[in-house]
mmCIF file of C-alpha atoms in Angstrom:
data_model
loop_
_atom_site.group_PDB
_atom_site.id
_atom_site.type_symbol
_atom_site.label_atom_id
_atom_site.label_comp_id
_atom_site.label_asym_id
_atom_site.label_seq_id
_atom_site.Cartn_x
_atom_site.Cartn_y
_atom_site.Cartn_z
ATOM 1 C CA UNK A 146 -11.428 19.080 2.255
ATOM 2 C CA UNK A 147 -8.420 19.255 4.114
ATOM 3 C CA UNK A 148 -4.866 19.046 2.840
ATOM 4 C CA UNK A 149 -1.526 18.433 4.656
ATOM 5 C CA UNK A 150 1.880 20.026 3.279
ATOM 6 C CA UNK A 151 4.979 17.253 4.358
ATOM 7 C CA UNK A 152 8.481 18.257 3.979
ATOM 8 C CA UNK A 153 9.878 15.380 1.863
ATOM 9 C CA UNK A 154 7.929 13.933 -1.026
ATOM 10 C CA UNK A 155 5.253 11.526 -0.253
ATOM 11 C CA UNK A 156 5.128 8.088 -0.861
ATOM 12 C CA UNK A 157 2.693 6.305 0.976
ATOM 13 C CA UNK A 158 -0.862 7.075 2.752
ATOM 14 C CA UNK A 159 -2.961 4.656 5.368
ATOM 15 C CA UNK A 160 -6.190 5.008 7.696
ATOM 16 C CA UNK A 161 -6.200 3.745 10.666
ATOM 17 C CA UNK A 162 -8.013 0.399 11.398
ATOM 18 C CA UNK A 163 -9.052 1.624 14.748
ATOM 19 C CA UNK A 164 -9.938 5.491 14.472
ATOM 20 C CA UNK A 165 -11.827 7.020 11.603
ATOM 21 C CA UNK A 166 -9.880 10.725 11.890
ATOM 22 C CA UNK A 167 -6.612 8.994 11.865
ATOM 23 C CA UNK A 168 -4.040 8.234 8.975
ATOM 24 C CA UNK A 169 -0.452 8.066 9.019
ATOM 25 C CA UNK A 170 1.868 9.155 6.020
ATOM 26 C CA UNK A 171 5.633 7.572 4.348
ATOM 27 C CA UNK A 172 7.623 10.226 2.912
ATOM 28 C CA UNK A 173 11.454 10.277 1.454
ATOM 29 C CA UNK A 174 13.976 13.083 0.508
ATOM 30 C CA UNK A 175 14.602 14.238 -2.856
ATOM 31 C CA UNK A 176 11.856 11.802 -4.100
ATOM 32 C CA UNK A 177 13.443 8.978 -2.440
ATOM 33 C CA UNK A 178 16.688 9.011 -4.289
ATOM 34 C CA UNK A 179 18.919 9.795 -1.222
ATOM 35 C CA UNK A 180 18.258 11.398 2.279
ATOM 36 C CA UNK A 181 16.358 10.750 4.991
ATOM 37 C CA UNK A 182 12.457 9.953 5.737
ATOM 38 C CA UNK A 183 9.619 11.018 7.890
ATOM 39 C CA UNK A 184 6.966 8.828 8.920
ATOM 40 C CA UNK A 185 3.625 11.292 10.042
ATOM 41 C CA UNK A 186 1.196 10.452 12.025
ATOM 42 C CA UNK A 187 -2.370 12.719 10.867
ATOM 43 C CA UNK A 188 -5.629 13.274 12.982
ATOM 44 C CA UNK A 189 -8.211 14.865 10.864
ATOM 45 C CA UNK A 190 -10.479 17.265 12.641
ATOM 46 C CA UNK A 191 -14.067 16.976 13.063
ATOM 47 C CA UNK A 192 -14.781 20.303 11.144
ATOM 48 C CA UNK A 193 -13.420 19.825 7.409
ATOM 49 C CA UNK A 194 -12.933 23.463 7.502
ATOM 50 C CA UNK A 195 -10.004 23.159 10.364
ATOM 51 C CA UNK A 196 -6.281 22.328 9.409
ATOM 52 C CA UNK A 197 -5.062 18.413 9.322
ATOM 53 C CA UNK A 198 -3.489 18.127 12.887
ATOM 54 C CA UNK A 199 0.018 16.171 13.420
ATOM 55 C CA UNK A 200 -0.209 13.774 15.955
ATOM 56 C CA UNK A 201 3.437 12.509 15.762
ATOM 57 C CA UNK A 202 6.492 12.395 12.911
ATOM 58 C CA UNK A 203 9.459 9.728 13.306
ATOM 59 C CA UNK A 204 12.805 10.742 11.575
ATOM 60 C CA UNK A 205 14.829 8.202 9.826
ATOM 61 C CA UNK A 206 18.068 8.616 7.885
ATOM 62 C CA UNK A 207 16.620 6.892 4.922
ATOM 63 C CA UNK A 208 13.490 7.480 3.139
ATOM 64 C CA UNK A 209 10.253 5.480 4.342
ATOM 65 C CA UNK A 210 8.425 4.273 1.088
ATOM 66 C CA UNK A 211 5.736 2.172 2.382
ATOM 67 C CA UNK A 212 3.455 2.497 6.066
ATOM 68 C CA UNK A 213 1.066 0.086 7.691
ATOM 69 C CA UNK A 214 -0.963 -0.165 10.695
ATOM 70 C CA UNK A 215 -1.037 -3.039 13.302
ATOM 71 C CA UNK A 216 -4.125 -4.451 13.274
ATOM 72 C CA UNK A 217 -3.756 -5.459 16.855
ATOM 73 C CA UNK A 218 -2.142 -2.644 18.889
ATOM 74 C CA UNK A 219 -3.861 0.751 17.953
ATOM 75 C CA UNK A 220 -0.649 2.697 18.547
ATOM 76 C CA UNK A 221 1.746 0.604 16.447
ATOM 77 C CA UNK A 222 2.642 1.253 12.950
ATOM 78 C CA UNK A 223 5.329 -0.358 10.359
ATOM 79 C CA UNK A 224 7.897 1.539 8.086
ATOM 80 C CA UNK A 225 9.172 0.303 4.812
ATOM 81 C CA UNK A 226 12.441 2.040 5.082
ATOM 82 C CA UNK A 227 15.078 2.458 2.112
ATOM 83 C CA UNK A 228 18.049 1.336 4.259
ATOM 84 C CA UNK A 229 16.492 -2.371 3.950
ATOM 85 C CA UNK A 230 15.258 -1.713 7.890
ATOM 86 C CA UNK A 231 11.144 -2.534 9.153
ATOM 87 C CA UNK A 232 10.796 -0.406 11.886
ATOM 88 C CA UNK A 233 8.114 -0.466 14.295
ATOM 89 C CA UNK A 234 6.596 2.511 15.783
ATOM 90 C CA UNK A 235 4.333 2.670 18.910
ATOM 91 C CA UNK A 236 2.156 6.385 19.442
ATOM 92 C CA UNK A 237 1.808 5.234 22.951
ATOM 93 C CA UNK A 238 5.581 5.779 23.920
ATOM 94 C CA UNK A 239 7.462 9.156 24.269
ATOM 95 C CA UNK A 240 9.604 9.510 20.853
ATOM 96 C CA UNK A 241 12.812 8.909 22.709
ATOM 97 C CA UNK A 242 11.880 5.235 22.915
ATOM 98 C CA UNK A 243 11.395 4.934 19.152
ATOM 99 C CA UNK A 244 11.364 2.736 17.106
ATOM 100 C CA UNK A 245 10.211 0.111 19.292
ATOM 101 C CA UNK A 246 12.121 -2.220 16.880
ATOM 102 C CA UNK A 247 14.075 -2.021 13.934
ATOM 103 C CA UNK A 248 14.559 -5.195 11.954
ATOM 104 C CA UNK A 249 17.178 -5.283 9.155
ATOM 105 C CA UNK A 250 17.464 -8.689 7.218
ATOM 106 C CA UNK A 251 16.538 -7.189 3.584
ATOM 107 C CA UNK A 252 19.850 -6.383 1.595
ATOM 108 C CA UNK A 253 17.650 -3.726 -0.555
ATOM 109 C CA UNK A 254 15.119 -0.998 -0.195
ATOM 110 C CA UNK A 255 12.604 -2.297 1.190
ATOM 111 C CA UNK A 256 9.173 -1.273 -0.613
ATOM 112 C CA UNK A 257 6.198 -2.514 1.208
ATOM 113 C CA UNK A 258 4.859 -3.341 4.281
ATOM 114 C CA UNK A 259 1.324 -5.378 5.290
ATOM 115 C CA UNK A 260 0.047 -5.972 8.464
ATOM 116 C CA UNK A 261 -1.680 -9.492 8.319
ATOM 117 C CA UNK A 262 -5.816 -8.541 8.465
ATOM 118 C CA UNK A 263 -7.137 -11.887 9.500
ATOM 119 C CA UNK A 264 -4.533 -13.557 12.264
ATOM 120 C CA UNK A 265 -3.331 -9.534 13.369
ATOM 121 C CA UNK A 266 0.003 -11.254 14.906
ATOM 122 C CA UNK A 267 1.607 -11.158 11.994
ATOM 123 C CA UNK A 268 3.473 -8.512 8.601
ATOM 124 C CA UNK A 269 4.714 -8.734 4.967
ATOM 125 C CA UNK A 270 7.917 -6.666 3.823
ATOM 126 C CA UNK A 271 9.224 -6.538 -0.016
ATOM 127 C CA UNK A 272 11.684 -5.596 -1.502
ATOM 128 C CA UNK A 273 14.240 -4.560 -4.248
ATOM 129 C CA UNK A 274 16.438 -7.713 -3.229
ATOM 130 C CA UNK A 275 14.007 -9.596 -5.182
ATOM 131 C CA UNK A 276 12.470 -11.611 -1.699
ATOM 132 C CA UNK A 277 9.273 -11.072 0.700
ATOM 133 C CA UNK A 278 9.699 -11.710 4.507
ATOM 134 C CA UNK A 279 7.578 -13.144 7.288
ATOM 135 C CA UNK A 280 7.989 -11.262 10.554
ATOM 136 C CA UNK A 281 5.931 -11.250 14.001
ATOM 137 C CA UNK A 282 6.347 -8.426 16.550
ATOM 138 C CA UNK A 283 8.268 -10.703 19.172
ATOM 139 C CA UNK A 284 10.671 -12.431 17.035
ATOM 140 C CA UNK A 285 13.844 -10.382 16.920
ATOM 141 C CA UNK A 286 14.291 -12.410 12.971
ATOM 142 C CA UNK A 287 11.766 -13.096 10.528
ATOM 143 C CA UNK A 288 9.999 -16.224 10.252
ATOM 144 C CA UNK A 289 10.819 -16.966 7.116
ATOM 145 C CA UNK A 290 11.964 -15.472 3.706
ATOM 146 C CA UNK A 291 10.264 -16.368 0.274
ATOM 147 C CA UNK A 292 12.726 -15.967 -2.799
ATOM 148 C CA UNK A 293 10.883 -17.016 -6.173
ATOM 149 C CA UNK A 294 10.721 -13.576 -7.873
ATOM 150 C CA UNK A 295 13.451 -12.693 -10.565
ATOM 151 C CA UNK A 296 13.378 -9.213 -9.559
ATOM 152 C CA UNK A 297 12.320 -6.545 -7.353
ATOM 153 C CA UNK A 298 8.939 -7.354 -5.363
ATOM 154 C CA UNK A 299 7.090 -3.743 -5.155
ATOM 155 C CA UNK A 300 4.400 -5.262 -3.144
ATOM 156 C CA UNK A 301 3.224 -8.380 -0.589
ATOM 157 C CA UNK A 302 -0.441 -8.358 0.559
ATOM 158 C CA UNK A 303 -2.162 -10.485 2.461
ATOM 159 C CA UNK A 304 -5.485 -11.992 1.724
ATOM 160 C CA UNK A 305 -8.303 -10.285 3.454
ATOM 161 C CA UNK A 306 -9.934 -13.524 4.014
ATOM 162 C CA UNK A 307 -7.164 -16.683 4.499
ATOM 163 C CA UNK A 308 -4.643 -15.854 6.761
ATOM 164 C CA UNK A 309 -1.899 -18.012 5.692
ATOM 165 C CA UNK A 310 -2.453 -16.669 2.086
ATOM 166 C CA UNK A 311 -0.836 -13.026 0.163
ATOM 167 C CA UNK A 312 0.328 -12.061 -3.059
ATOM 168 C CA UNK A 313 3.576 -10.952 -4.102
ATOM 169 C CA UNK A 314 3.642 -7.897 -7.285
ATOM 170 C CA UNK A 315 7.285 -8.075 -8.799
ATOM 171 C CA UNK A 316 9.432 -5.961 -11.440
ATOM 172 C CA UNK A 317 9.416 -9.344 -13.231
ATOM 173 C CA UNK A 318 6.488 -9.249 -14.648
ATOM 174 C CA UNK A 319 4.734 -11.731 -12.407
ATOM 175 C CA UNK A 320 2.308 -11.796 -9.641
ATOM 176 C CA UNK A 321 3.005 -14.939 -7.199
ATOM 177 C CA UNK A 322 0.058 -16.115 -4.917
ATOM 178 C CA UNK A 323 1.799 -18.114 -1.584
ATOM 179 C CA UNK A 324 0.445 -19.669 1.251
ATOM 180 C CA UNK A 325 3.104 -19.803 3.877
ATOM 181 C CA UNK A 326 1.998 -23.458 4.765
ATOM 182 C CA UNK A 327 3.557 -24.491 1.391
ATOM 183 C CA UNK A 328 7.496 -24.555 0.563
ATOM 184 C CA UNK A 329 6.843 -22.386 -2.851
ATOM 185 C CA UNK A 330 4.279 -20.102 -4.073
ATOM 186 C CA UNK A 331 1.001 -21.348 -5.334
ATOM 187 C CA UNK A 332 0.443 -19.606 -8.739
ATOM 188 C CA UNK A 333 2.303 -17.802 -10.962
ATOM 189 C CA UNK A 334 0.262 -15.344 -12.663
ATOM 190 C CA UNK A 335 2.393 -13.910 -15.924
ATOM 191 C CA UNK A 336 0.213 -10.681 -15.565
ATOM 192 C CA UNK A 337 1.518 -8.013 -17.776
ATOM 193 C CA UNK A 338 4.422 -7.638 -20.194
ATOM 194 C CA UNK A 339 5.839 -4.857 -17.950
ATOM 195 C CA UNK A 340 6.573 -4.335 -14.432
ATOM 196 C CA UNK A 341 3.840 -4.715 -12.158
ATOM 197 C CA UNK A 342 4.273 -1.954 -9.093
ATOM 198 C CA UNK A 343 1.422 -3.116 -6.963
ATOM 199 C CA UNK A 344 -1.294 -5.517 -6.385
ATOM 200 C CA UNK A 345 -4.753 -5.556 -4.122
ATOM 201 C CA UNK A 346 -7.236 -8.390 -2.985
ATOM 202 C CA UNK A 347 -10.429 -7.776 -3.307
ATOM 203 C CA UNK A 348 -11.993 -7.203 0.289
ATOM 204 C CA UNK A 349 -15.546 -9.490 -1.117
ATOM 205 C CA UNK A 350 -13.985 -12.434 -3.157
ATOM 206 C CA UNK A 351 -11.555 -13.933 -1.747
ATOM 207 C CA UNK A 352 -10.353 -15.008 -5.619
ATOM 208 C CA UNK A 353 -10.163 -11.749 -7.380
ATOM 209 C CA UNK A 354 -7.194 -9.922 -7.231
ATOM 210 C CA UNK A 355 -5.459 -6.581 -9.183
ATOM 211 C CA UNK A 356 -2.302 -5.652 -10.671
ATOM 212 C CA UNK A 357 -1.482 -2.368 -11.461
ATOM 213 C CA UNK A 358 1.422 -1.889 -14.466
ATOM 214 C CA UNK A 359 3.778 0.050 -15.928
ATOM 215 C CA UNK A 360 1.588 -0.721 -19.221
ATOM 216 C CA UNK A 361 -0.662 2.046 -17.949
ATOM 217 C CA UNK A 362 -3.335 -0.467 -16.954
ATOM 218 C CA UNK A 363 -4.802 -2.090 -13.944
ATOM 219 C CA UNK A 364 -5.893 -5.629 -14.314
ATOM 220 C CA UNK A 365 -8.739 -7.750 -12.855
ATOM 221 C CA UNK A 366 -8.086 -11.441 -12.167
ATOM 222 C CA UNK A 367 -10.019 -14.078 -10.841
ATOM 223 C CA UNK A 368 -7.105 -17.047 -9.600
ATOM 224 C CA UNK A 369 -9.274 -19.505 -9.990
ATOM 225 C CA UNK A 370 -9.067 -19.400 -13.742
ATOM 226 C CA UNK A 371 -6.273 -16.532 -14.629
ATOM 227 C CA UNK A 372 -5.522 -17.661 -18.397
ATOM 228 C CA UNK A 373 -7.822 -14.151 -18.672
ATOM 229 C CA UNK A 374 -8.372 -11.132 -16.888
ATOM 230 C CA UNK A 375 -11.813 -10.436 -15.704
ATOM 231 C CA UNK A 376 -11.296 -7.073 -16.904
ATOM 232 C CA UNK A 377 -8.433 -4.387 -18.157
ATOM 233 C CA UNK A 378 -8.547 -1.272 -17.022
ATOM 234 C CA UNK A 379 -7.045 1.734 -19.258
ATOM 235 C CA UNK A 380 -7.369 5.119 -18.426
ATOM 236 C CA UNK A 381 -4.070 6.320 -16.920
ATOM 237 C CA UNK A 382 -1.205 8.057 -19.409
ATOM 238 C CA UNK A 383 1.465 6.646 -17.354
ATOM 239 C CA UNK A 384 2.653 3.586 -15.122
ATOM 240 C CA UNK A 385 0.072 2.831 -12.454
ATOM 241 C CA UNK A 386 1.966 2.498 -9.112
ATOM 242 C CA UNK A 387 -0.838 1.987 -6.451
ATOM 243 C CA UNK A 388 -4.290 0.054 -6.963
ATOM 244 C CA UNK A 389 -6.908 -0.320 -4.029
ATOM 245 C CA UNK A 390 -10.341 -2.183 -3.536
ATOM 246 C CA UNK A 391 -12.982 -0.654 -1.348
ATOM 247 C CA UNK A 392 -13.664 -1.851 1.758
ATOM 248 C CA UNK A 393 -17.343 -1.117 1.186
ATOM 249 C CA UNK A 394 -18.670 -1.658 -1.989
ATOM 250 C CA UNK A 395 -17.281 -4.830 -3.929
ATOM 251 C CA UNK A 396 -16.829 -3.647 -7.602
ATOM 252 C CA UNK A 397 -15.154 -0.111 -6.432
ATOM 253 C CA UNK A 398 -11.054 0.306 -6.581
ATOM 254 C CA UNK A 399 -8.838 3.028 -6.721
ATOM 255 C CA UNK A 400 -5.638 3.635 -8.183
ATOM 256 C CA UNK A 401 -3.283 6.272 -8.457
ATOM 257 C CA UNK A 402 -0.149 6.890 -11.013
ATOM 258 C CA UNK A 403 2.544 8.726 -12.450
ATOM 259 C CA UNK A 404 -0.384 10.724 -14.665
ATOM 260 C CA UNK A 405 -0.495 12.319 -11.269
ATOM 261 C CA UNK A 406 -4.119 11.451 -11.072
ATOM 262 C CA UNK A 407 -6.306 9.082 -8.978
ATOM 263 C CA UNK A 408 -9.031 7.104 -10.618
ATOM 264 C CA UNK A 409 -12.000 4.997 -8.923
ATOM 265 C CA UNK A 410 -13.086 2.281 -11.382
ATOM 266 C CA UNK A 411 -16.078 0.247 -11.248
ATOM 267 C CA UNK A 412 -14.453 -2.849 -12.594
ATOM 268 C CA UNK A 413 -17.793 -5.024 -13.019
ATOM 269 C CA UNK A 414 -19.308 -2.556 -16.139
ATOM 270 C CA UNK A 415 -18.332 -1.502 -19.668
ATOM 271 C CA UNK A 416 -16.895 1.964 -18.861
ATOM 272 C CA UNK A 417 -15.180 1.288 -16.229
ATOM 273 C CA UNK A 418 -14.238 4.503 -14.948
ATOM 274 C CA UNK A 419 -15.992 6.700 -12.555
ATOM 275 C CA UNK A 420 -14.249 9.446 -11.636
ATOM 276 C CA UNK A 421 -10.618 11.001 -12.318
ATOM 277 C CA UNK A 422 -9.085 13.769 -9.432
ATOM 278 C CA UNK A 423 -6.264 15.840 -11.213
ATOM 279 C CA UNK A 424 -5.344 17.381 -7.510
ATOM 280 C CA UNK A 425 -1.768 16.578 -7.701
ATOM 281 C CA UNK A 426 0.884 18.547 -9.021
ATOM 282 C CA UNK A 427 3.355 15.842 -9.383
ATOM 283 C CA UNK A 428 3.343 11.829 -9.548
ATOM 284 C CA UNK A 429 0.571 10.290 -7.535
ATOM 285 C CA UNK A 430 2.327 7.165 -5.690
ATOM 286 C CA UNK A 431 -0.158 6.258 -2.173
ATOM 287 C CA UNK A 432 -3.523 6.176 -2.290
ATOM 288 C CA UNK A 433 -6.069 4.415 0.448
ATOM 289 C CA UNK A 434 -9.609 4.511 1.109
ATOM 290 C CA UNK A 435 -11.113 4.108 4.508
ATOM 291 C CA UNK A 436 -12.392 0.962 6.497
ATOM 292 C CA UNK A 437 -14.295 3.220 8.779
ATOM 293 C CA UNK A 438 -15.639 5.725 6.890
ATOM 294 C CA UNK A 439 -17.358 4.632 3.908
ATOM 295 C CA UNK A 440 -16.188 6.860 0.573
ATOM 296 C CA UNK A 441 -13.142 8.327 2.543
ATOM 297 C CA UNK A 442 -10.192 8.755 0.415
ATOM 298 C CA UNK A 443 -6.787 10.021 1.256
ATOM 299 C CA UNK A 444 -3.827 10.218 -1.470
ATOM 300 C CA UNK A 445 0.284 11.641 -1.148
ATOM 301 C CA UNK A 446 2.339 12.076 -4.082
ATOM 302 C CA UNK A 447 5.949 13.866 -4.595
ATOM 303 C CA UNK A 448 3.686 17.176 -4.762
ATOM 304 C CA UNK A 449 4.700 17.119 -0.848
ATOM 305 C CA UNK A 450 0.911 17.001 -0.199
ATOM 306 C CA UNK A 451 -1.708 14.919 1.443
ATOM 307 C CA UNK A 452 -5.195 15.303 0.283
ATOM 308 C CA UNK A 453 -8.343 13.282 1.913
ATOM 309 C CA UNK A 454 -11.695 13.879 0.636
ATOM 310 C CA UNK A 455 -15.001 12.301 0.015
ATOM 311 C CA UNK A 456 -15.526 10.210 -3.018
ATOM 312 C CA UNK A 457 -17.707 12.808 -5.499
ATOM 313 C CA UNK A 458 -16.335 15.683 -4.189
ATOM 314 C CA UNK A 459 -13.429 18.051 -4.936
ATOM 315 C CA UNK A 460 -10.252 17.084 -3.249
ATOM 316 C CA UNK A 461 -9.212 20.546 -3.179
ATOM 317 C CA UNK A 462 -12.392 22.620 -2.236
ATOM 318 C CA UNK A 463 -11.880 24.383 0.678
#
């Protein structure tokens, strides 16, 4: 399958909601440390056997460690950038006129960014200065800024099914569930005795959620009863920085870590794992699978490479 060679090292890899053959790609300098970012913008070609094709790539002066797509304009797409800037991105406009907006409240690096699924008028940013902000595409300030974590917040997703409803993955050990009707978060899920880099809802409960570790392990959680995870998953050597449910088939997730490999996991049986791809070269950090596609996978890591594939298959076969 194809594979796409960025300049800077990548951090971060999403499909598009709206077109199968399109994904767009958060990269950073001297693996993110300091110097500037690239946001790409990838259109796969119909024939595997034919290059990954560059739609469109968006300098910044800082490095971009987290992308997401609007999930109402098909052309717009978000940038976690390490200046503490969101900036908004629209395909549709000549590159002169972009970013379409830049919004810079966070005092930190910000580290994620999440497009809300359900209401698609609304986006999550986290970030190093410990908070999570509310922002909508017409409101030159964010709607509102929740503060309860004690230290950095790696990720903020929102639920795939309640739209007034995300979770928050912090360096302080903690995942927080909010719902931004209420004044403070919800739950406080003491998770793992290390910092927990990212977290995922699952796309068929609405309850069960993952956290990914610096402990090496994903965890399984069901909220309504968190005293115990569901299940633990071990199998990567080192931290775990990304974890991903499947759009398609309920018990199916995906992580990648600093092993530089990506594992799917099957976190309903006994042996969890299902398959391990060793295609990196160098600390996998974004991995995604595909809404539209079922079994699509895409991955980036600070190899400087983008690899998608089908599920079973070899990332790297020609």
């Amino acid at each position: 399958m194809p594979v796409f060679k960025t300049p800077f090292n990548g951090y971060s890899v999403k499909f598009s909601p709206f077109y199968e053959n399109r994904l767009a790609v958060a990269t950073a300098q001297n693996f993110g440390i300091l110097g500037n970012g690239r946001l790409h913008v990838l259109d796969l070609s119909a024939d595997p056997s034919l290059p990954i094709g560059e739609l469109a790539a968006y300098d910044t002066a800082d490095g971009i460690y987290d992308v997401s797509w609007s999930e109402s304009h098909d052309s717009i797409v978000i940038a976690a950038v390490a200046d503490g800037s969101v900036k908004l991105y629209d395909l549709a406009l000549p590159p002169t006129s972009n970013p379409i907006r830049s919004f810079q409240e966070h005092t930190r690096e910000v580290h994620s960014a999440d497009y809300n699924p359900v209401r698609r008028d609304s986006f999550l940013s986290s970030s190093w200065d410990d908070t999570v902000k509310l922002w909508t595409l017409d409101r030159p300030t964010s709607v509102r800024t929740f503060k309860e974590h004690a230290y950095c917040v790696y990720s903020a997703v929102w639920n795939p099914r309640h739209a007034d409803v995300f979770a928050s993955a912090s360096g302080d050990c903690t995942l927080r569930v909010w719902d931004v009707r209420e004044p403070g978060s919800t739950m406080i899920l003491p998770g793992h005795e290390f910092e927990i880099l990212a977290c995922d809802w699952n796309k068929y409960d609405e309850c069960v959620i993952a956290t990914a570790s610096v402990d090496k392990s994903v965890k399984v959680w069901d909220v309504r009863n968190y005293r115990v995870p569901l299940s633990v998953l071990n199998g990567h050597g080192y931290a775990v920085r990304k974890v991903k449910f499947s759009p398609h088939v309920r018990n199916l997730m995906v992580s990648c870590s600093y092993d530089m490999t990506v594992c799917v996991w099957d976190f309903m049986v006994e042996d969890a794992l299902v398959s391990r791809y060793d295609h990196h070269t160098e600390f996998a950090v974004g991995v995604d699978m595909s809404v539209l596609v079922e079994g699509l996978m895409a991955s980036t890591g600070w190899d400087e490479l983008v690899y998608v594939w089908q599920h079973g298959t070899d990332p790297r076969a020609p």
